[in-house]
Tab-separated table of N, CA and C in Angstrom:
chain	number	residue	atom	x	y	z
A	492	UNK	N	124.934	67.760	95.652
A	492	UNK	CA	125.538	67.623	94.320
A	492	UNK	C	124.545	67.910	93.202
A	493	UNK	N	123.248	68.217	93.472
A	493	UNK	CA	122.249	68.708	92.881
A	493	UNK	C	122.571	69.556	92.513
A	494	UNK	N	122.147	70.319	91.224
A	494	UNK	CA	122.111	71.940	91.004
A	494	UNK	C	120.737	72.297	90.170
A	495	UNK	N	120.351	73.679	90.770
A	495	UNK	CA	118.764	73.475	90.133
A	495	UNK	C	119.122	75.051	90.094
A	496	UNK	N	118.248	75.728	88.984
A	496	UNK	CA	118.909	76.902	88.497
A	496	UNK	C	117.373	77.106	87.919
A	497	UNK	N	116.853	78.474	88.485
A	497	UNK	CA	115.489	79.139	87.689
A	497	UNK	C	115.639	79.698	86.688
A	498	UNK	N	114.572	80.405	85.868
A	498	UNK	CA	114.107	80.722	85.136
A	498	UNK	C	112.970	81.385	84.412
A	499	UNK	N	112.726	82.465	83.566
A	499	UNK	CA	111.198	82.703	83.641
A	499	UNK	C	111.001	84.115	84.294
A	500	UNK	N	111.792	84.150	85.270
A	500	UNK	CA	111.345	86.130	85.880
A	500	UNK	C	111.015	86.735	85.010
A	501	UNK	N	110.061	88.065	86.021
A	501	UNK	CA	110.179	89.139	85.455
A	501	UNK	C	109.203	89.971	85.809
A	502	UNK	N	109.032	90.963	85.095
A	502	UNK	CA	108.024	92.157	85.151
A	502	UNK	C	106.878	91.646	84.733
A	503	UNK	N	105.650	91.227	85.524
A	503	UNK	CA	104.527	91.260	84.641
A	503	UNK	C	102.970	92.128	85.061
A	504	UNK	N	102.576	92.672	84.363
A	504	UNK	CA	100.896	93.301	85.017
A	504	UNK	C	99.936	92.650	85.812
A	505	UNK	N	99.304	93.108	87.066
A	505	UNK	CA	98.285	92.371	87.380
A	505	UNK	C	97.124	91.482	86.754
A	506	UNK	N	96.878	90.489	87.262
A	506	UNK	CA	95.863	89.411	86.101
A	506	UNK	C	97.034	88.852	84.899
A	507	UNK	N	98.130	89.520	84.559
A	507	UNK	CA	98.710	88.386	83.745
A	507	UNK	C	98.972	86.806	83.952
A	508	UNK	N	99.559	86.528	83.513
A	508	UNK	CA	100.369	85.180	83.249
A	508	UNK	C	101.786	85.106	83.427
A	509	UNK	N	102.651	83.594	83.835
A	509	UNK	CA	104.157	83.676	83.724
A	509	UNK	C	103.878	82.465	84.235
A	510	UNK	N	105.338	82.111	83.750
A	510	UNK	CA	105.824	80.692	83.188
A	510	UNK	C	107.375	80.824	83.970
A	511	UNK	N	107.226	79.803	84.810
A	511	UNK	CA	108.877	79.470	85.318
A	511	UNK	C	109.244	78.300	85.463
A	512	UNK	N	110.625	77.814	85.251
A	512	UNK	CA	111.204	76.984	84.575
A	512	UNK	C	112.423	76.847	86.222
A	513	UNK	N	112.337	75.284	86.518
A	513	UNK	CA	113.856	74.813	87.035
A	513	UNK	C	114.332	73.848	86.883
A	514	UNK	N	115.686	73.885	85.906
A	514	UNK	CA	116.835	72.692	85.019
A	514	UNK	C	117.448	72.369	86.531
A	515	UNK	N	117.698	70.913	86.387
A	515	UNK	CA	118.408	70.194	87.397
A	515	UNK	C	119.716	69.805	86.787
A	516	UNK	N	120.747	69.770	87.353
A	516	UNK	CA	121.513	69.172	86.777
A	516	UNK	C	122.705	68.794	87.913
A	517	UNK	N	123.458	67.641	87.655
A	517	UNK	CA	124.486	67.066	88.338
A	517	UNK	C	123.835	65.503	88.540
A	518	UNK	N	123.832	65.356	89.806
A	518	UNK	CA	123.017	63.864	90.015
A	518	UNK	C	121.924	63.756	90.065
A	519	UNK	N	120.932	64.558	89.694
A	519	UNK	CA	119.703	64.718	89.689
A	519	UNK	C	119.748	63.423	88.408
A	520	UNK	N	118.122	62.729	88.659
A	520	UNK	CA	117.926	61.858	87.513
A	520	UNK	C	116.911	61.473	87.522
A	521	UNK	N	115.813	62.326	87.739
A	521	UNK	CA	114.451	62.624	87.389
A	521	UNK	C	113.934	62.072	88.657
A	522	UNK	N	114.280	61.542	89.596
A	522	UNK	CA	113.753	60.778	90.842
A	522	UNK	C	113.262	61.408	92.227
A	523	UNK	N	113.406	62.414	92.103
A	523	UNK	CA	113.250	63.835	93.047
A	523	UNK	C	111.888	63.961	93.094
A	524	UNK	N	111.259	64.558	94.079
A	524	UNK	CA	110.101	65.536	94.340
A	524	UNK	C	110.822	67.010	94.087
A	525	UNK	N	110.064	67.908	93.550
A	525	UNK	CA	110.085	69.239	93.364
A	525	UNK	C	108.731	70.375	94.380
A	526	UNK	N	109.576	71.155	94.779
A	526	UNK	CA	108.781	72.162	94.916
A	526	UNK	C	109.368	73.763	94.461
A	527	UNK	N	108.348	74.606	94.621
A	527	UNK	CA	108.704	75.727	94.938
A	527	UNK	C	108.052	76.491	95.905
A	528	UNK	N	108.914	77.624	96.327
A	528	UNK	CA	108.790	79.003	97.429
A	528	UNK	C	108.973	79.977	96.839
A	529	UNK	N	108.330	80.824	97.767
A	529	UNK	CA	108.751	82.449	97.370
A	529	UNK	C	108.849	82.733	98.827
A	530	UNK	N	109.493	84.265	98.722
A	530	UNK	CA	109.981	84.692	99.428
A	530	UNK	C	110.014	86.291	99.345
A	531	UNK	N	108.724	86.637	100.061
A	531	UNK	CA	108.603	88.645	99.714
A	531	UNK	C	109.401	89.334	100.510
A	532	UNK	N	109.185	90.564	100.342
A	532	UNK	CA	110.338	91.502	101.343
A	532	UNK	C	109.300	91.345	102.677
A	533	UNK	N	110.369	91.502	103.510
A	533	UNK	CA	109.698	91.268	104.863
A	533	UNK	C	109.342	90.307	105.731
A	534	UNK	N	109.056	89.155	104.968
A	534	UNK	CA	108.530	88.282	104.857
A	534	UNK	C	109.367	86.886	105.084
A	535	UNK	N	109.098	85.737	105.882
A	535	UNK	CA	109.828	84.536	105.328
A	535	UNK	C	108.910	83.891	104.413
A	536	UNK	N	110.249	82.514	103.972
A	536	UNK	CA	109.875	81.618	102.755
A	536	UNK	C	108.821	80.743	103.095
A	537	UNK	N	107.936	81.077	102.039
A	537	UNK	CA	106.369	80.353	101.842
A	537	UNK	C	106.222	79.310	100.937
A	538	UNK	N	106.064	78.347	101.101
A	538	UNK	CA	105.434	77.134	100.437
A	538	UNK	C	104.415	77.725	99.194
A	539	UNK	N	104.783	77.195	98.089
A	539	UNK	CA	103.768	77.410	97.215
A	539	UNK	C	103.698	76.329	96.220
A	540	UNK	N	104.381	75.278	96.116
A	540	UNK	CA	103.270	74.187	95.458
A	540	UNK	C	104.269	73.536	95.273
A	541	UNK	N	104.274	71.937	95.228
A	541	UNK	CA	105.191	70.535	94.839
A	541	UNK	C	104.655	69.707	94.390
A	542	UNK	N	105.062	68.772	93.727
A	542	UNK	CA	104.671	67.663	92.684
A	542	UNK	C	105.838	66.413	93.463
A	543	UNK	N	105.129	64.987	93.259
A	543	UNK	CA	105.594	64.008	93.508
A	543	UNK	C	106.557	63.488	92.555
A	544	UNK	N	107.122	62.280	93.133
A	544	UNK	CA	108.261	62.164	91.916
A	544	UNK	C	107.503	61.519	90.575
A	545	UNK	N	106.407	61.047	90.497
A	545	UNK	CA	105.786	60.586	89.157
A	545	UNK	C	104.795	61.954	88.527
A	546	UNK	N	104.838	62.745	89.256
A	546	UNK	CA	104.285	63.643	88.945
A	546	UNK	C	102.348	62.697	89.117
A	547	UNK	N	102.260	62.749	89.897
A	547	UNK	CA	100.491	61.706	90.188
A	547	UNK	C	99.747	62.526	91.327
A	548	UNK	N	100.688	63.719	91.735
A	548	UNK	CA	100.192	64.350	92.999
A	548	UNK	C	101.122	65.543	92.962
A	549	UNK	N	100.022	66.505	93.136
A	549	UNK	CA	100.777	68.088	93.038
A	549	UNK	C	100.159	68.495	94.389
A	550	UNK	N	100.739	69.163	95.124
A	550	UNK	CA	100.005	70.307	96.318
A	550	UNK	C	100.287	71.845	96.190
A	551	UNK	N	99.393	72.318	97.064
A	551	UNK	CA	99.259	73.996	96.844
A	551	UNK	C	99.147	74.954	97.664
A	552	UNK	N	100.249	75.841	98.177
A	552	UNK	CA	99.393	76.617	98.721
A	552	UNK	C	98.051	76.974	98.601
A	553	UNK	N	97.231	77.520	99.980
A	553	UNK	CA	95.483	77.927	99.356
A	553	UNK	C	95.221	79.362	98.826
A	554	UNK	N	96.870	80.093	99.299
A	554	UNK	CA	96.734	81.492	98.419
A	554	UNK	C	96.893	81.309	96.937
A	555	UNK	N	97.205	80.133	96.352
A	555	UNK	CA	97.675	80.442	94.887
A	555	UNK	C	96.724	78.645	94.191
A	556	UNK	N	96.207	78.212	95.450
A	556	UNK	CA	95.316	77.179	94.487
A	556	UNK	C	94.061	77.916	93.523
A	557	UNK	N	94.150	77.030	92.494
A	557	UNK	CA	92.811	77.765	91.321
A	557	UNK	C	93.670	78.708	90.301
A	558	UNK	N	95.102	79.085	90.790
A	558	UNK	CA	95.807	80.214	90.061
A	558	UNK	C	97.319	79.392	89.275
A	559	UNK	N	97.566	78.667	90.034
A	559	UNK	CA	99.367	78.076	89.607
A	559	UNK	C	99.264	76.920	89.536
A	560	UNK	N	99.942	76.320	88.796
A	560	UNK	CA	99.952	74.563	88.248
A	560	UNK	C	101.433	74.186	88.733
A	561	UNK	N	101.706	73.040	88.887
A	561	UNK	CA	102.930	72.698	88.698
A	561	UNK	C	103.143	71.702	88.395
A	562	UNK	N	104.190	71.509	87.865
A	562	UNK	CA	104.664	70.078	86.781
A	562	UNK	C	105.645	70.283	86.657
A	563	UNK	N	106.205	68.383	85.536
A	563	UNK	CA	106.964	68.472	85.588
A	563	UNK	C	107.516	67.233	83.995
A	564	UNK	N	108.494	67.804	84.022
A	564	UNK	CA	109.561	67.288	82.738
A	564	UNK	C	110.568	65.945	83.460
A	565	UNK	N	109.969	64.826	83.704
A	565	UNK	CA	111.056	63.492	84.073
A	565	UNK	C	112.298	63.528	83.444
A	566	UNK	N	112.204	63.311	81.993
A	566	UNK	CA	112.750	63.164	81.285
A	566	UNK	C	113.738	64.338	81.413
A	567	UNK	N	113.466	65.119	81.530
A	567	UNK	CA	114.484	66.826	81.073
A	567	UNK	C	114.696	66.825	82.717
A	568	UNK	N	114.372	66.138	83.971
A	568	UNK	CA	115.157	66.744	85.158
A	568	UNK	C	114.397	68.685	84.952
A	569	UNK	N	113.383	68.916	84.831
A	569	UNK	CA	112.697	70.243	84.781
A	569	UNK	C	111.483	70.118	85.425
A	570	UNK	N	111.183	71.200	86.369
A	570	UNK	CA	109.517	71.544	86.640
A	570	UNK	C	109.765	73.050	86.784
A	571	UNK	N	108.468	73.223	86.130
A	571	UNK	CA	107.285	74.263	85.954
A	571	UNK	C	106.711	74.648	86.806
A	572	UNK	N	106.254	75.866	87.275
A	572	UNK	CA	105.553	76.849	87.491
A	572	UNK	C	104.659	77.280	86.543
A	573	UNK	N	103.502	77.548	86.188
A	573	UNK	CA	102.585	78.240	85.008
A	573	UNK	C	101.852	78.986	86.402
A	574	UNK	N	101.853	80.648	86.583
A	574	UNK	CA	101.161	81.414	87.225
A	574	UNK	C	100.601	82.308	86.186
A	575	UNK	N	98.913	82.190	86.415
A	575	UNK	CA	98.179	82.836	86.112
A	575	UNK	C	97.245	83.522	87.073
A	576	UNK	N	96.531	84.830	86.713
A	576	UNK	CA	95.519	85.550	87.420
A	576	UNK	C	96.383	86.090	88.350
A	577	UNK	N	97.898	86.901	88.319
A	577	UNK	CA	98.672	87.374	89.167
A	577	UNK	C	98.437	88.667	89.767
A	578	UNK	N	98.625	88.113	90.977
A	578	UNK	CA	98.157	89.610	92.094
A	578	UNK	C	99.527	90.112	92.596
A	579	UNK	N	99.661	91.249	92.792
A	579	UNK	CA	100.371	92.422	93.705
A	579	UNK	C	100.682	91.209	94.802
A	580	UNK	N	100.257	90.578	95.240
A	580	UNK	CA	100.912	89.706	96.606
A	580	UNK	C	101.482	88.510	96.075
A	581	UNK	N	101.621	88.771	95.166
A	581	UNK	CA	102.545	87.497	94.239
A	581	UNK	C	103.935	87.486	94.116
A	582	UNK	N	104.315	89.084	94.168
A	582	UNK	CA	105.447	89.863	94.171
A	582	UNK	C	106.565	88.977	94.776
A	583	UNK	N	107.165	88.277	94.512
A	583	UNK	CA	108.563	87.456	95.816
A	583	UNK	C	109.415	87.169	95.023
A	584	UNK	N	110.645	86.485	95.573
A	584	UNK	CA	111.867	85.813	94.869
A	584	UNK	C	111.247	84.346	94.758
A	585	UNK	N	111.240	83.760	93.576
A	585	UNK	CA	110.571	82.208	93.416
A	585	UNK	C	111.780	81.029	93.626
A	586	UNK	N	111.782	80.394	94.601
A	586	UNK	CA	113.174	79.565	94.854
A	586	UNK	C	112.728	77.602	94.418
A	587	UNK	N	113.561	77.383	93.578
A	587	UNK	CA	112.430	75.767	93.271
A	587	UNK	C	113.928	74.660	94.025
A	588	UNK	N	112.928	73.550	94.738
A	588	UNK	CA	113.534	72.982	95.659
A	588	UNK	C	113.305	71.469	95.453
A	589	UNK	N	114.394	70.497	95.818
A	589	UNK	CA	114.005	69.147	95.351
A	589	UNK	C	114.635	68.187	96.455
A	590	UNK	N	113.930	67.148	96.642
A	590	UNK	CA	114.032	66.080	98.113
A	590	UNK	C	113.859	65.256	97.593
A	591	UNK	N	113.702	63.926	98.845
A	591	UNK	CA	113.136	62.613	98.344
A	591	UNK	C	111.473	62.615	98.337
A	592	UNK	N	111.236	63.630	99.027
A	592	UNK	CA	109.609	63.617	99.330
A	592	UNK	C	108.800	64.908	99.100
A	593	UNK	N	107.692	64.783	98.834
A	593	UNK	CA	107.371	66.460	98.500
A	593	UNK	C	106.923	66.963	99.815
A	594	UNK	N	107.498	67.759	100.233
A	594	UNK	CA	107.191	68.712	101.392
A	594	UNK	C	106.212	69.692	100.959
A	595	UNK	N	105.337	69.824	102.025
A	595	UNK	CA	104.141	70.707	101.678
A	595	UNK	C	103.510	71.405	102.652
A	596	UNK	N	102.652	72.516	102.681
A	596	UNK	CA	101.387	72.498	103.543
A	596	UNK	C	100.517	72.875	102.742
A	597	UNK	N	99.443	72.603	104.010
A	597	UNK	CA	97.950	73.242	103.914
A	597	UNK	C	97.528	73.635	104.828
A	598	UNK	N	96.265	74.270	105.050
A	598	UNK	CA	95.460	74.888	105.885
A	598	UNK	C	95.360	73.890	107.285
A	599	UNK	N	95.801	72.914	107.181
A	599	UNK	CA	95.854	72.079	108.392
A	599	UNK	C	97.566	72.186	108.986
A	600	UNK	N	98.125	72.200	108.093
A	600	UNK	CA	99.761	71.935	108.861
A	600	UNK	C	100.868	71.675	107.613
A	601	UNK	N	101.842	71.656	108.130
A	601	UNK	CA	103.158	71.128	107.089
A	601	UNK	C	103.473	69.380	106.951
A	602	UNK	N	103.915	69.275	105.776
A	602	UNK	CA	103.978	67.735	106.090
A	602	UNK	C	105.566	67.363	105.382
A	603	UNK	N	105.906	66.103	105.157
A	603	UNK	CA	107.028	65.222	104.378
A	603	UNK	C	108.329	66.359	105.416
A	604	UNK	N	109.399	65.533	104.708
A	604	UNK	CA	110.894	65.811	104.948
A	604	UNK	C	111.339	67.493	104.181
A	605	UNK	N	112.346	67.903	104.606
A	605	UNK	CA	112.287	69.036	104.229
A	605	UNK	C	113.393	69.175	102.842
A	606	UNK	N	113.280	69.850	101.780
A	606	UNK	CA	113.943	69.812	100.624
A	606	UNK	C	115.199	69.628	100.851
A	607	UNK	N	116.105	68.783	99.962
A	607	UNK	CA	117.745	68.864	100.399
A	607	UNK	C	118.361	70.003	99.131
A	608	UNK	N	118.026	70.395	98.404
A	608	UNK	CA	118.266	71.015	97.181
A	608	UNK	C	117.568	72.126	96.776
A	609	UNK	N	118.499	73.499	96.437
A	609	UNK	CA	117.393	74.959	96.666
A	609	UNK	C	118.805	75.618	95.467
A	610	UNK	N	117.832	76.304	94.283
A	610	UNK	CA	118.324	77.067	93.453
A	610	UNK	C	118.349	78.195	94.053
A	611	UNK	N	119.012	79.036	93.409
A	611	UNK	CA	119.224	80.626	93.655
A	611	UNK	C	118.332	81.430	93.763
A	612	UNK	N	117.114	81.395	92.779
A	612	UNK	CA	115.577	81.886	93.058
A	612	UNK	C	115.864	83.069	91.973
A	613	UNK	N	113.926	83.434	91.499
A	613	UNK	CA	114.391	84.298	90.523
A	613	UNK	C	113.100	85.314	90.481
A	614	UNK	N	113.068	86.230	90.210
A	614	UNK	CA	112.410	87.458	90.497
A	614	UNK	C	111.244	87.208	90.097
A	615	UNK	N	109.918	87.504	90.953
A	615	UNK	CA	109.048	87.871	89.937
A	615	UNK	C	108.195	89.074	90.622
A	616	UNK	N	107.980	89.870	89.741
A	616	UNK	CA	107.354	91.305	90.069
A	616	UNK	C	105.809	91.388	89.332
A	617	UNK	N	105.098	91.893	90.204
A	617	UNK	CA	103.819	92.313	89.903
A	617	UNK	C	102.921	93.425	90.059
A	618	UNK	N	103.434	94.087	88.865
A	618	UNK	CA	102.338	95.558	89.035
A	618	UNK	C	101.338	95.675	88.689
A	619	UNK	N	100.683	96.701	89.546
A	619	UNK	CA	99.032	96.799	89.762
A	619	UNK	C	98.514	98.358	88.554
């Protein structure tokens, strides 16, 4: 009964910047963990970073730690994406996802429950 809807795509140059945005709405009420994925051609869906429900703990993929932040808006039922220093392998559909727990990995393994809630996902392109 969740609905989470992106924001933010688009065309941007290598080494730029971009900013993506996902509004929750229905029974959402700020109490969620958030993450997001991408998803390149060819490719399955990759973990790339979640925030706890107080926002007190973010995780990261290790391809995009040092490069992408994530956060989040309690109040507004919103989290953020801020990608900077964007590479050509950045290129995917960005899908933002919300549970009771933040699901994650790292270089050791996957962890928490798996998201119950997945927006439509929204483009982001990166030319070199």
């Amino acid at each position: 009964q969740v609905h989470l809807v992106e924001s933010g795509g688009g065309l941007v140059q290598a080494g730029g910047s971009m900013a993506l945005s996902c509004a929750a709405s229905g029974r959402a009420d700020g109490t969620y963990a958030m993450g997001w994925f991408r998803q390149a051609p060819g490719n399955e869906r990759e973990f790339v970073a979640a925030i706890s429900v107080s926002a007190d703990r973010q995780f990261y993929s290790p391809s995009v730690a040092g490069r992408f932040t994530v956060s989040r808006d309690i109040d507004k039922n919103t989290e953020y994406l801020q990608m900077t220093n964007l590479k050509s392998e950045d290129t995917a559909v960005y899908y933002c996802a919300a549970g009771e727990d933040p699901y994650y990995c790292t270089s050791y393994g996957c962890y928490g429950r798996p998201y119950e809630y997945w927006g439509q996902g929204t483009q982001v392109t990166v030319s070199s």
